[in-house]
XYZ file of C-alpha atoms in Angstrom:
286
model
C 64.666 -24.066 -50.474
C 66.323 -25.079 -53.696
C 63.856 -24.132 -56.347
C 60.666 -21.854 -56.034
C 57.915 -21.823 -58.579
C 56.041 -18.785 -59.309
C 52.625 -19.250 -61.069
C 51.882 -15.825 -62.643
C 54.947 -14.063 -63.909
C 53.446 -10.605 -63.925
C 54.158 -7.473 -62.010
C 53.889 -9.043 -58.471
C 55.088 -12.533 -59.426
C 58.097 -11.006 -61.556
C 58.883 -8.614 -58.735
C 59.017 -11.216 -56.131
C 61.502 -13.261 -58.209
C 63.617 -10.208 -58.803
C 63.771 -9.409 -55.398
C 64.771 -12.786 -54.266
C 67.573 -12.620 -56.857
C 68.713 -9.232 -55.679
C 68.852 -10.600 -51.948
C 71.183 -13.500 -53.146
C 68.542 -16.375 -53.338
C 71.087 -19.069 -54.742
C 68.345 -21.560 -56.038
C 66.337 -21.856 -59.222
C 63.400 -19.937 -60.021
C 60.526 -21.465 -62.258
C 57.870 -19.368 -63.912
C 54.269 -20.641 -64.987
C 52.456 -18.406 -67.421
C 51.286 -18.430 -70.975
C 54.083 -18.895 -73.606
C 54.840 -15.135 -74.419
C 54.888 -14.086 -70.898
C 57.238 -16.754 -70.019
C 59.406 -15.658 -73.064
C 59.544 -11.982 -71.893
C 60.198 -13.341 -68.244
C 62.990 -15.310 -69.199
C 64.475 -12.677 -71.511
C 64.436 -10.129 -68.540
C 66.306 -12.767 -66.353
C 63.076 -13.066 -63.939
C 63.086 -16.765 -64.240
C 65.425 -19.685 -65.026
C 62.926 -21.847 -66.803
C 59.025 -21.743 -67.453
C 56.301 -24.150 -68.103
C 52.843 -23.192 -69.579
C 51.479 -26.340 -67.535
C 51.350 -25.691 -63.560
C 51.607 -29.358 -62.780
C 54.917 -29.120 -64.731
C 55.942 -26.003 -63.133
C 55.767 -27.115 -59.714
C 57.769 -30.339 -59.881
C 60.562 -30.297 -57.609
C 59.821 -26.965 -55.749
C 59.784 -26.476 -52.156
C 57.685 -23.188 -52.293
C 54.956 -22.449 -54.807
C 53.790 -19.006 -55.122
C 50.330 -18.386 -56.799
C 50.383 -14.855 -58.263
C 47.321 -14.849 -60.325
C 44.059 -13.004 -59.992
C 42.096 -14.309 -57.006
C 39.612 -16.629 -58.499
C 42.271 -18.494 -60.442
C 44.105 -18.751 -57.015
C 41.160 -20.618 -55.722
C 41.066 -22.784 -58.676
C 44.603 -23.423 -58.639
C 44.670 -24.624 -54.880
C 42.140 -27.209 -55.993
C 43.943 -28.414 -59.009
C 47.491 -28.513 -57.484
C 47.125 -28.827 -53.852
C 46.245 -32.775 -53.851
C 49.305 -33.599 -55.976
C 51.912 -31.616 -54.094
C 54.409 -33.396 -51.820
C 53.557 -32.796 -48.186
C 57.024 -30.852 -47.778
C 56.040 -28.428 -50.370
C 54.610 -24.980 -49.207
C 51.986 -23.325 -51.098
C 51.167 -19.815 -50.669
C 49.559 -16.843 -52.512
C 49.574 -13.063 -53.142
C 45.829 -12.722 -53.825
C 43.936 -9.516 -52.856
C 41.262 -10.964 -50.914
C 42.034 -13.863 -48.343
C 38.728 -15.298 -47.220
C 37.826 -17.363 -50.278
C 41.393 -18.391 -50.624
C 41.674 -19.704 -47.034
C 38.294 -21.388 -47.294
C 39.564 -23.301 -50.501
C 42.793 -24.255 -48.694
C 40.928 -25.755 -45.859
C 38.379 -27.679 -47.972
C 41.439 -29.038 -50.145
C 43.908 -29.991 -47.477
C 41.368 -30.607 -44.610
C 43.281 -31.032 -41.476
C 46.812 -30.737 -42.810
C 46.071 -27.243 -44.328
C 47.996 -25.577 -41.370
C 51.289 -27.323 -42.788
C 50.549 -26.874 -46.290
C 49.283 -23.410 -46.973
C 49.994 -19.884 -46.141
C 47.836 -17.360 -47.229
C 49.397 -13.756 -48.067
C 48.827 -10.610 -49.577
C 51.575 -8.017 -50.220
C 50.241 -4.474 -50.274
C 52.477 -3.420 -53.174
C 51.857 -2.886 -56.971
C 51.754 -0.406 -59.851
C 48.888 0.817 -62.037
C 50.456 -1.128 -64.963
C 50.719 -5.097 -65.153
C 53.132 -7.268 -66.790
C 56.767 -8.677 -66.033
C 58.151 -5.707 -67.899
C 57.114 -3.506 -64.844
C 58.505 -5.925 -62.175
C 60.724 -4.243 -59.852
C 63.034 -5.723 -57.512
C 62.399 -3.188 -54.920
C 58.640 -3.111 -54.959
C 57.940 -4.734 -51.656
C 60.481 -2.411 -49.913
C 58.744 -1.016 -46.856
C 55.415 -2.414 -47.956
C 53.269 -4.673 -45.734
C 53.070 -8.148 -46.443
C 49.796 -9.275 -45.077
C 49.833 -13.147 -43.719
C 46.509 -14.684 -42.650
C 47.533 -17.925 -40.913
C 45.232 -20.753 -40.511
C 44.271 -21.787 -37.036
C 47.077 -23.404 -35.010
C 49.549 -22.601 -37.772
C 53.152 -22.134 -36.572
C 55.270 -19.849 -38.724
C 58.387 -19.960 -36.647
C 59.571 -23.607 -37.997
C 60.597 -25.453 -41.345
C 59.587 -23.808 -44.553
C 57.237 -21.357 -43.016
C 60.060 -19.677 -41.291
C 62.370 -19.853 -44.352
C 59.714 -18.041 -46.512
C 58.669 -15.470 -43.829
C 62.701 -14.936 -43.564
C 62.673 -14.142 -47.337
C 59.552 -11.639 -46.945
C 61.636 -9.894 -44.427
C 64.857 -10.105 -46.402
C 63.311 -8.343 -49.627
C 62.214 -5.439 -47.290
C 58.421 -6.070 -46.517
C 57.051 -5.661 -43.218
C 54.871 -8.627 -42.083
C 51.456 -7.940 -40.390
C 49.067 -10.786 -39.318
C 45.446 -10.938 -38.904
C 42.393 -13.381 -39.773
C 41.199 -13.641 -43.423
C 37.751 -11.904 -42.703
C 39.486 -9.023 -40.872
C 41.990 -8.692 -43.708
C 39.281 -8.499 -46.440
C 37.322 -6.023 -44.391
C 40.245 -3.741 -43.760
C 41.487 -4.041 -47.420
C 37.954 -3.040 -48.805
C 38.513 0.322 -46.896
C 42.245 0.853 -47.711
C 42.787 -0.735 -51.144
C 39.711 -1.778 -52.912
C 37.697 1.211 -52.208
C 40.339 3.772 -53.363
C 40.599 1.904 -56.734
C 36.799 2.123 -57.342
C 36.843 5.774 -56.577
C 39.633 6.203 -58.733
C 38.032 4.254 -61.518
C 34.869 6.104 -60.970
C 36.432 9.715 -61.221
C 38.323 8.690 -64.236
C 35.333 7.145 -66.105
C 33.359 10.243 -65.286
C 35.952 12.565 -66.615
C 36.141 10.646 -69.789
C 32.460 10.741 -70.049
C 32.164 14.633 -69.246
C 35.129 15.829 -71.352
C 36.276 13.304 -73.555
C 39.680 10.907 -73.424
C 41.543 13.751 -75.076
C 40.445 16.592 -73.097
C 43.130 19.360 -73.515
C 42.625 20.994 -70.122
C 42.613 17.861 -67.841
C 46.290 18.248 -67.184
C 45.453 21.723 -65.514
C 43.906 19.557 -62.479
C 47.785 18.929 -61.605
C 49.088 16.666 -58.894
C 45.771 16.089 -57.092
C 44.028 14.925 -60.259
C 47.063 12.802 -61.245
C 47.005 11.181 -57.743
C 43.288 10.405 -57.582
C 43.204 8.916 -61.162
C 46.515 7.176 -61.476
C 45.489 3.759 -60.253
C 42.410 4.000 -62.682
C 44.789 2.717 -65.296
C 44.924 -0.523 -63.086
C 43.840 -3.931 -65.141
C 40.038 -5.128 -64.803
C 41.093 -8.855 -64.944
C 42.691 -8.385 -61.352
C 40.020 -6.138 -59.895
C 36.994 -8.232 -61.504
C 38.020 -11.337 -59.102
C 38.625 -8.719 -55.962
C 35.259 -7.408 -56.407
C 33.685 -10.703 -56.891
C 35.438 -12.291 -53.891
C 35.175 -9.379 -51.394
C 31.496 -8.354 -52.840
C 29.770 -7.836 -49.233
C 32.716 -5.657 -47.773
C 33.010 -3.486 -50.861
C 29.416 -2.929 -51.263
C 29.402 -1.884 -47.613
C 32.157 0.544 -47.973
C 30.902 1.939 -51.274
C 27.503 2.720 -49.388
C 28.863 4.345 -46.411
C 30.807 6.595 -48.893
C 28.205 7.108 -50.953
C 26.141 8.392 -48.100
C 29.148 10.745 -47.117
C 29.207 12.341 -50.684
C 25.612 12.702 -50.597
C 25.733 14.444 -47.130
C 28.363 16.894 -48.590
C 26.518 17.426 -51.654
C 23.365 18.493 -49.443
C 25.425 20.619 -47.335
C 27.787 22.725 -49.698
C 26.299 26.060 -48.519
C 26.299 25.206 -44.822
C 28.348 24.726 -41.875
C 27.970 20.995 -42.109
C 30.601 21.144 -44.866
C 33.296 22.442 -42.133
C 32.556 19.551 -39.919
C 33.305 17.092 -42.697
C 36.624 18.870 -43.421
C 37.353 18.819 -39.548
C 36.741 15.219 -39.252
C 38.736 14.228 -42.480
C 41.781 16.280 -41.285
C 41.697 13.890 -38.264
C 43.203 11.287 -40.737
C 46.386 13.561 -41.172
C 46.612 14.334 -37.697
C 46.590 10.570 -36.622
C 49.356 9.775 -39.201
C 51.497 12.558 -37.839
C 51.393 11.432 -34.465
C 52.663 8.099 -35.443
C 55.784 9.334 -37.180
């Protein structure tokens, strides 16, 4: 790969570019974003060149990474896909995969398996923007790949891209798009919504400047840290994974209601015992 285009030079896109540079990627990295974002990315040495128009940005690249919110990814596949050379690999880093894979199959048809690879690095911060980009963001993080039927990742540009994922320190895991979305509803999307709900409830109860909130210590900081995450990203995830997220929220709502109704009974002890099983399982795997 002599040139890589990253559409969306924010936290994830910018971190991928910095990670490539740190691991000695010798080619050019082209960014695509709004002009102010491109200016910051160039100033920070994240990209070599930048374009506001995606069609200009992808010209001459062997790999195009869509690092925008999910609904924009779906739109960009339709806008860019038909015009990309057959030798250019298109991939994404969106937080949901079923809608993305469905769009790729519609755009590329029978050739989708040779043109597109859906992915999702399980890495991030509560803040967005290229100024928070980190070359080590993906170190030891899982990078989900959701291959299309019959897709061979051991040859050509697929193998080269997968090799770079490994080189930047990520651990690759593969599963079907639908399974990814159900799993991530539990392990990623639900924690975000719980953090958001808790932080919003605290603000409603005590106000934004409540002086005693820091007394909550580490537990409260950990549970509300990701509440600072941008709505623009999570809006698209909530829309594109609505059914799975509704299901997880409903099940946790039931569990919370059960706890509320049994605060003074032995049933509360059973909830704690079952919850402790999660830590025991993690300790066994170490």
